[in-house]
Amino acid sequence: RGLGVGLVAVALLGVGVTQRAHDGLAHSPLAAPVEERAEVVVRATLIEDPRGGPYTARVLARVHVFAIDPASTTTSAGGRTVLVTAAGDVGPRLRLLAAGDRVELAGWLAPLEGFDRRLRWRHAVGRLDATELVSFDGGRSPLARVANALRALVLRGSDYLPATERSLVAGFLLGDTRGLPRTVEEQFRAAGLTHLLAVSGANVAFVLIVVSPVLRRLGLRGRLLGGLLVLLVFGTMTRWEPSVLRACAMAACSMLALHAGRPTAGLRALALAVLVLLLADPFLVHSVAFLLSCGATAGIAVLGAPLSARVPGPPWFGDVLGVTLAAQLGVAPVLLPVFGTVPLVALPANLVAVPLAGPLTIWGLVSGVAGGVVGEWWPGGARLLQVPTTLLARAVLAVADVASGAPFAVDGRGAWGLVAAGAALAAAGRARGARRVGRHARVPPR
């Protein structure tokens, strides 16, 4: 009875927050100016790093106040989100800013159209075509300032890398793929290696391991608060991408459960994290990145150990192959409806690329920080530190390049065929085992 009441309560709460989110898109202080395509001046905070080409910029911004006329009284925008687009002189200037910076922009509001309508699921209520960047500053949030400073420190040493390798390292460390060529991104997607360009649980675990010597010196409550603070700073550094949200939420659930004396298994931590995140932002169900992250994690939690135990050979090979296959099975229900196919080359590509990703992430972080420190007075030493990073990055790029050329992929019908074949093989195996047991079983005498 208690479980049933709890499920009903959670369902009603989910319906309520979803309706509230939809209502926020339809009714807002910006609704009328957006429909009228009004010329406005806004003061806003960037909630992500600007993207775009050499002379253009696109970024989501949270609008605090706006004015129809520069001389008129400002009106509260209720913190609504808009897509800011800029070109000409404004675009390159906007591209230099970062998430957390505050800006004052002049431009024209307009409804979201075409492909931009997908940004409604990120709570965008309209588009602002910026014609002038009136002013900007570094923002007032201490958290954003600290996160941006640490982000710059991590990436400072990678300035000595070639452009593509530098963008790849930024993707591995912080999930920042803005500088990665589109062709390289397509190669990673075709090879089933896109997850390497997104910050996930492995990055969160690595960060917690790095700070663990400091946290161990604190008491139990200090460890909990310190760990949660590390997650908050790291999530801000990586701009709270969906995979980061899932990983940080799972880590926070595990920390809280451990502090309460009730450790949770991986699948339960995932369920709690997903429940909390969807109640906080129900539009995450429309995020492909969030669904892929949850699917891969669920696949590893449910199928990772059983598949690894059945793989012949050394234990390390079984672990790598089993976990990789479990993750691919977990993301298949998302990949098939969204992209239409699942690349069969993803399994061997991951077997080669994943062992390279760990050293690249660790050494990329160490060499980036160290190179940024010594680069001011010893540029040659900073370049020398980046030699292993360059070699590892080029190896991963080569794997993606070769694997993306494989023509083998499974569509929806092929996937159902594989499921049917697997079920038939499993049934045949169980029937063979039952017959073997029956032959060796003793028949009691009458």
mmCIF file of N, CA, C and O in Angstrom, residues 62-122:
data_model
loop_
_atom_site.group_PDB
_atom_site.id
_atom_site.type_symbol
_atom_site.label_atom_id
_atom_site.label_comp_id
_atom_site.label_asym_id
_atom_site.label_seq_id
_atom_site.Cartn_x
_atom_site.Cartn_y
_atom_site.Cartn_z
ATOM 1 N N ARG A 62 19.973 33.685 -20.122
ATOM 2 C CA ARG A 62 18.851 33.883 -19.205
ATOM 3 C C ARG A 62 18.632 35.386 -19.030
ATOM 4 O O ARG A 62 19.495 36.092 -18.521
ATOM 5 N N VAL A 63 17.483 35.865 -19.486
ATOM 6 C CA VAL A 63 17.191 37.295 -19.485
ATOM 7 C C VAL A 63 16.638 37.705 -18.118
ATOM 8 O O VAL A 63 15.688 37.095 -17.612
ATOM 9 N N HIS A 64 17.240 38.740 -17.542
ATOM 10 C CA HIS A 64 16.782 39.240 -16.243
ATOM 11 C C HIS A 64 15.773 40.377 -16.417
ATOM 12 O O HIS A 64 14.693 40.341 -15.838
ATOM 13 N N VAL A 65 16.143 41.380 -17.189
ATOM 14 C CA VAL A 65 15.245 42.509 -17.449
ATOM 15 C C VAL A 65 15.355 42.891 -18.921
ATOM 16 O O VAL A 65 16.347 42.585 -19.586
ATOM 17 N N PHE A 66 14.316 43.565 -19.420
ATOM 18 C CA PHE A 66 14.345 44.046 -20.796
ATOM 19 C C PHE A 66 13.590 45.357 -20.872
ATOM 20 O O PHE A 66 12.785 45.691 -19.983
ATOM 21 N N ALA A 67 13.861 46.096 -21.916
ATOM 22 C CA ALA A 67 13.189 47.371 -22.162
ATOM 23 C C ALA A 67 12.897 47.472 -23.651
ATOM 24 O O ALA A 67 13.750 47.158 -24.487
ATOM 25 N N ILE A 68 11.692 47.873 -23.979
ATOM 26 C CA ILE A 68 11.311 48.048 -25.376
ATOM 27 C C ILE A 68 12.067 49.212 -25.989
ATOM 28 O O ILE A 68 12.458 49.185 -27.154
ATOM 29 N N ASP A 69 12.296 50.244 -25.202
ATOM 30 C CA ASP A 69 13.029 51.430 -25.639
ATOM 31 C C ASP A 69 14.174 51.643 -24.667
ATOM 32 O O ASP A 69 13.996 51.515 -23.449
ATOM 33 N N PRO A 70 15.397 51.988 -25.144
ATOM 34 C CA PRO A 70 16.508 52.190 -24.214
ATOM 35 C C PRO A 70 16.220 53.215 -23.131
ATOM 36 O O PRO A 70 16.769 53.131 -22.029
ATOM 37 N N ALA A 71 15.360 54.166 -23.413
ATOM 38 C CA ALA A 71 15.064 55.200 -22.426
ATOM 39 C C ALA A 71 13.884 54.839 -21.534
ATOM 40 O O ALA A 71 13.581 55.562 -20.588
ATOM 41 N N SER A 72 13.192 53.738 -21.831
ATOM 42 C CA SER A 72 12.004 53.382 -21.062
ATOM 43 C C SER A 72 12.385 52.579 -19.820
ATOM 44 O O SER A 72 13.524 52.167 -19.635
ATOM 45 N N THR A 73 11.412 52.333 -18.986
ATOM 46 C CA THR A 73 11.633 51.579 -17.756
ATOM 47 C C THR A 73 11.813 50.098 -18.078
ATOM 48 O O THR A 73 11.127 49.547 -18.936
ATOM 49 N N THR A 74 12.731 49.488 -17.366
ATOM 50 C CA THR A 74 12.974 48.061 -17.594
ATOM 51 C C THR A 74 11.876 47.218 -16.948
ATOM 52 O O THR A 74 11.271 47.608 -15.953
ATOM 53 N N THR A 75 11.645 46.063 -17.556
ATOM 54 C CA THR A 75 10.632 45.116 -17.074
ATOM 55 C C THR A 75 11.303 43.792 -16.776
ATOM 56 O O THR A 75 12.170 43.335 -17.537
ATOM 57 N N SER A 76 10.897 43.160 -15.683
ATOM 58 C CA SER A 76 11.468 41.861 -15.337
ATOM 59 C C SER A 76 11.068 40.819 -16.376
ATOM 60 O O SER A 76 9.903 40.740 -16.787
ATOM 61 N N ALA A 77 12.038 40.011 -16.794
ATOM 62 C CA ALA A 77 11.772 38.931 -17.750
ATOM 63 C C ALA A 77 11.531 37.608 -17.055
ATOM 64 O O ALA A 77 11.327 36.585 -17.730
ATOM 65 N N GLY A 78 11.577 37.590 -15.743
ATOM 66 C CA GLY A 78 11.317 36.353 -15.018
ATOM 67 C C GLY A 78 12.373 35.285 -15.200
ATOM 68 O O GLY A 78 12.102 34.110 -14.966
ATOM 69 N N GLY A 79 13.572 35.680 -15.631
ATOM 70 C CA GLY A 79 14.629 34.691 -15.823
ATOM 71 C C GLY A 79 14.384 33.748 -16.978
ATOM 72 O O GLY A 79 14.916 32.623 -16.987
ATOM 73 N N ARG A 80 13.608 34.174 -17.968
ATOM 74 C CA ARG A 80 13.324 33.311 -19.121
ATOM 75 C C ARG A 80 14.560 33.193 -20.022
ATOM 76 O O ARG A 80 15.382 34.093 -20.094
ATOM 77 N N THR A 81 14.636 32.067 -20.731
ATOM 78 C CA THR A 81 15.774 31.776 -21.592
ATOM 79 C C THR A 81 15.447 32.123 -23.036
ATOM 80 O O THR A 81 14.337 31.852 -23.516
ATOM 81 N N VAL A 82 16.420 32.721 -23.736
ATOM 82 C CA VAL A 82 16.280 33.012 -25.165
ATOM 83 C C VAL A 82 17.541 32.536 -25.880
ATOM 84 O O VAL A 82 18.611 32.419 -25.272
ATOM 85 N N LEU A 83 17.380 32.253 -27.155
ATOM 86 C CA LEU A 83 18.515 31.943 -28.012
ATOM 87 C C LEU A 83 19.038 33.243 -28.605
ATOM 88 O O LEU A 83 18.305 33.931 -29.322
ATOM 89 N N VAL A 84 20.275 33.589 -28.302
ATOM 90 C CA VAL A 84 20.897 34.796 -28.838
ATOM 91 C C VAL A 84 21.687 34.421 -30.084
ATOM 92 O O VAL A 84 22.541 33.532 -30.033
ATOM 93 N N THR A 85 21.396 35.075 -31.191
ATOM 94 C CA THR A 85 22.175 34.899 -32.415
ATOM 95 C C THR A 85 22.788 36.236 -32.782
ATOM 96 O O THR A 85 22.162 37.285 -32.611
ATOM 97 N N ALA A 86 23.999 36.194 -33.285
ATOM 98 C CA ALA A 86 24.702 37.438 -33.613
ATOM 99 C C ALA A 86 25.609 37.193 -34.802
ATOM 100 O O ALA A 86 26.131 36.088 -35.006
ATOM 101 N N ALA A 87 25.783 38.228 -35.593
ATOM 102 C CA ALA A 87 26.668 38.184 -36.755
ATOM 103 C C ALA A 87 27.364 39.534 -36.872
ATOM 104 O O ALA A 87 27.183 40.427 -36.037
ATOM 105 N N GLY A 88 28.161 39.665 -37.936
ATOM 106 C CA GLY A 88 28.851 40.938 -38.141
ATOM 107 C C GLY A 88 29.884 41.197 -37.059
ATOM 108 O O GLY A 88 30.654 40.310 -36.670
ATOM 109 N N ASP A 89 29.884 42.424 -36.528
ATOM 110 C CA ASP A 89 30.842 42.783 -35.485
ATOM 111 C C ASP A 89 30.486 42.182 -34.131
ATOM 112 O O ASP A 89 31.364 41.982 -33.282
ATOM 113 N N VAL A 90 29.204 41.896 -33.907
ATOM 114 C CA VAL A 90 28.774 41.412 -32.594
ATOM 115 C C VAL A 90 29.162 39.949 -32.400
ATOM 116 O O VAL A 90 29.553 39.544 -31.300
ATOM 117 N N GLY A 91 29.070 39.136 -33.461
ATOM 118 C CA GLY A 91 29.339 37.713 -33.338
ATOM 119 C C GLY A 91 30.716 37.392 -32.781
ATOM 120 O O GLY A 91 30.836 36.671 -31.785
ATOM 121 N N PRO A 92 31.819 37.890 -33.392
ATOM 122 C CA PRO A 92 33.150 37.579 -32.860
ATOM 123 C C PRO A 92 33.351 38.067 -31.429
ATOM 124 O O PRO A 92 34.037 37.397 -30.637
ATOM 125 N N ARG A 93 32.774 39.204 -31.064
ATOM 126 C CA ARG A 93 32.919 39.700 -29.692
ATOM 127 C C ARG A 93 32.174 38.805 -28.707
ATOM 128 O O ARG A 93 32.667 38.518 -27.619
ATOM 129 N N LEU A 94 31.000 38.334 -29.116
ATOM 130 C CA LEU A 94 30.231 37.458 -28.239
ATOM 131 C C LEU A 94 30.905 36.106 -28.080
ATOM 132 O O LEU A 94 30.827 35.478 -27.015
ATOM 133 N N ARG A 95 31.604 35.646 -29.116
ATOM 134 C CA ARG A 95 32.281 34.355 -29.052
ATOM 135 C C ARG A 95 33.394 34.333 -28.016
ATOM 136 O O ARG A 95 33.800 33.269 -27.549
ATOM 137 N N LEU A 96 33.921 35.494 -27.636
ATOM 138 C CA LEU A 96 35.010 35.567 -26.667
ATOM 139 C C LEU A 96 34.533 35.392 -25.233
ATOM 140 O O LEU A 96 35.347 35.203 -24.328
ATOM 141 N N LEU A 97 33.227 35.468 -25.004
ATOM 142 C CA LEU A 97 32.694 35.377 -23.654
ATOM 143 C C LEU A 97 32.482 33.911 -23.263
ATOM 144 O O LEU A 97 32.645 33.007 -24.077
ATOM 145 N N ALA A 98 32.118 33.703 -21.999
ATOM 146 C CA ALA A 98 31.949 32.346 -21.477
ATOM 147 C C ALA A 98 30.674 32.275 -20.652
ATOM 148 O O ALA A 98 30.079 33.301 -20.305
ATOM 149 N N ALA A 99 30.263 31.058 -20.355
ATOM 150 C CA ALA A 99 29.080 30.855 -19.514
ATOM 151 C C ALA A 99 29.274 31.552 -18.169
ATOM 152 O O ALA A 99 30.344 31.503 -17.574
ATOM 153 N N GLY A 100 28.220 32.208 -17.703
ATOM 154 C CA GLY A 100 28.281 32.954 -16.455
ATOM 155 C C GLY A 100 28.518 34.432 -16.636
ATOM 156 O O GLY A 100 28.282 35.214 -15.702
ATOM 157 N N ASP A 101 28.992 34.855 -17.819
ATOM 158 C CA ASP A 101 29.209 36.281 -18.066
ATOM 159 C C ASP A 101 27.872 36.994 -18.234
ATOM 160 O O ASP A 101 26.923 36.441 -18.796
ATOM 161 N N ARG A 102 27.815 38.229 -17.771
ATOM 162 C CA ARG A 102 26.610 39.046 -17.895
ATOM 163 C C ARG A 102 26.785 39.992 -19.073
ATOM 164 O O ARG A 102 27.864 40.568 -19.273
ATOM 165 N N VAL A 103 25.728 40.168 -19.853
ATOM 166 C CA VAL A 103 25.791 40.995 -21.055
ATOM 167 C C VAL A 103 24.569 41.906 -21.113
ATOM 168 O O VAL A 103 23.520 41.620 -20.525
ATOM 169 N N GLU A 104 24.737 42.985 -21.824
ATOM 170 C CA GLU A 104 23.619 43.853 -22.196
ATOM 171 C C GLU A 104 23.607 43.919 -23.715
ATOM 172 O O GLU A 104 24.597 44.319 -24.341
ATOM 173 N N LEU A 105 22.501 43.485 -24.292
ATOM 174 C CA LEU A 105 22.391 43.346 -25.739
ATOM 175 C C LEU A 105 21.195 44.120 -26.262
ATOM 176 O O LEU A 105 20.156 44.213 -25.594
ATOM 177 N N ALA A 106 21.352 44.648 -27.453
ATOM 178 C CA ALA A 106 20.243 45.269 -28.173
ATOM 179 C C ALA A 106 19.963 44.437 -29.415
ATOM 180 O O ALA A 106 20.887 43.929 -30.068
ATOM 181 N N GLY A 107 18.679 44.283 -29.738
ATOM 182 C CA GLY A 107 18.344 43.483 -30.900
ATOM 183 C C GLY A 107 16.851 43.315 -31.054
ATOM 184 O O GLY A 107 16.051 44.035 -30.443
ATOM 185 N N TRP A 108 16.482 42.310 -31.860
ATOM 186 C CA TRP A 108 15.082 42.063 -32.185
ATOM 187 C C TRP A 108 14.684 40.686 -31.676
ATOM 188 O O TRP A 108 15.376 39.702 -31.925
ATOM 189 N N LEU A 109 13.576 40.627 -30.972
ATOM 190 C CA LEU A 109 13.032 39.348 -30.532
ATOM 191 C C LEU A 109 12.224 38.713 -31.652
ATOM 192 O O LEU A 109 11.625 39.416 -32.480
ATOM 193 N N ALA A 110 12.182 37.394 -31.673
ATOM 194 C CA ALA A 110 11.418 36.673 -32.689
ATOM 195 C C ALA A 110 11.119 35.277 -32.161
ATOM 196 O O ALA A 110 11.829 34.765 -31.294
ATOM 197 N N PRO A 111 10.066 34.628 -32.669
ATOM 198 C CA PRO A 111 9.780 33.244 -32.255
ATOM 199 C C PRO A 111 10.841 32.280 -32.776
ATOM 200 O O PRO A 111 11.523 32.547 -33.777
ATOM 201 N N LEU A 112 10.979 31.156 -32.112
ATOM 202 C CA LEU A 112 11.864 30.103 -32.585
ATOM 203 C C LEU A 112 11.258 29.457 -33.822
ATOM 204 O O LEU A 112 10.068 29.165 -33.861
ATOM 205 N N GLU A 113 12.086 29.215 -34.830
ATOM 206 C CA GLU A 113 11.593 28.662 -36.088
ATOM 207 C C GLU A 113 12.497 27.531 -36.533
ATOM 208 O O GLU A 113 13.697 27.498 -36.209
ATOM 209 N N GLY A 114 11.931 26.619 -37.317
ATOM 210 C CA GLY A 114 12.704 25.542 -37.906
ATOM 211 C C GLY A 114 13.370 24.661 -36.871
ATOM 212 O O GLY A 114 12.773 24.278 -35.860
ATOM 213 N N PHE A 115 14.637 24.362 -37.120
ATOM 214 C CA PHE A 115 15.381 23.459 -36.247
ATOM 215 C C PHE A 115 15.581 24.046 -34.857
ATOM 216 O O PHE A 115 15.782 23.303 -33.887
ATOM 217 N N ASP A 116 15.526 25.379 -34.749
ATOM 218 C CA ASP A 116 15.707 26.007 -33.442
ATOM 219 C C ASP A 116 14.556 25.712 -32.481
ATOM 220 O O ASP A 116 14.704 25.924 -31.273
ATOM 221 N N ARG A 117 13.447 25.209 -32.988
ATOM 222 C CA ARG A 117 12.313 24.923 -32.100
ATOM 223 C C ARG A 117 12.650 23.821 -31.099
ATOM 224 O O ARG A 117 12.006 23.717 -30.045
ATOM 225 N N ARG A 118 13.672 23.022 -31.387
ATOM 226 C CA ARG A 118 14.064 21.983 -30.434
ATOM 227 C C ARG A 118 14.570 22.591 -29.136
ATOM 228 O O ARG A 118 14.575 21.924 -28.087
ATOM 229 N N LEU A 119 15.002 23.857 -29.186
ATOM 230 C CA LEU A 119 15.518 24.507 -27.978
ATOM 231 C C LEU A 119 14.407 24.821 -26.984
ATOM 232 O O LEU A 119 14.698 25.254 -25.860
ATOM 233 N N ARG A 120 13.145 24.629 -27.364
ATOM 234 C CA ARG A 120 12.065 24.737 -26.385
ATOM 235 C C ARG A 120 12.283 23.749 -25.255
ATOM 236 O O ARG A 120 11.913 24.018 -24.109
ATOM 237 N N TRP A 121 12.889 22.600 -25.570
ATOM 238 C CA TRP A 121 13.143 21.604 -24.522
ATOM 239 C C TRP A 121 14.308 22.008 -23.634
ATOM 240 O O TRP A 121 14.621 21.289 -22.681
ATOM 241 N N ARG A 122 14.938 23.132 -23.945
ATOM 242 C CA ARG A 122 15.915 23.731 -23.024
ATOM 243 C C ARG A 122 15.361 25.037 -22.466
ATOM 244 O O ARG A 122 16.101 25.909 -22.049
#
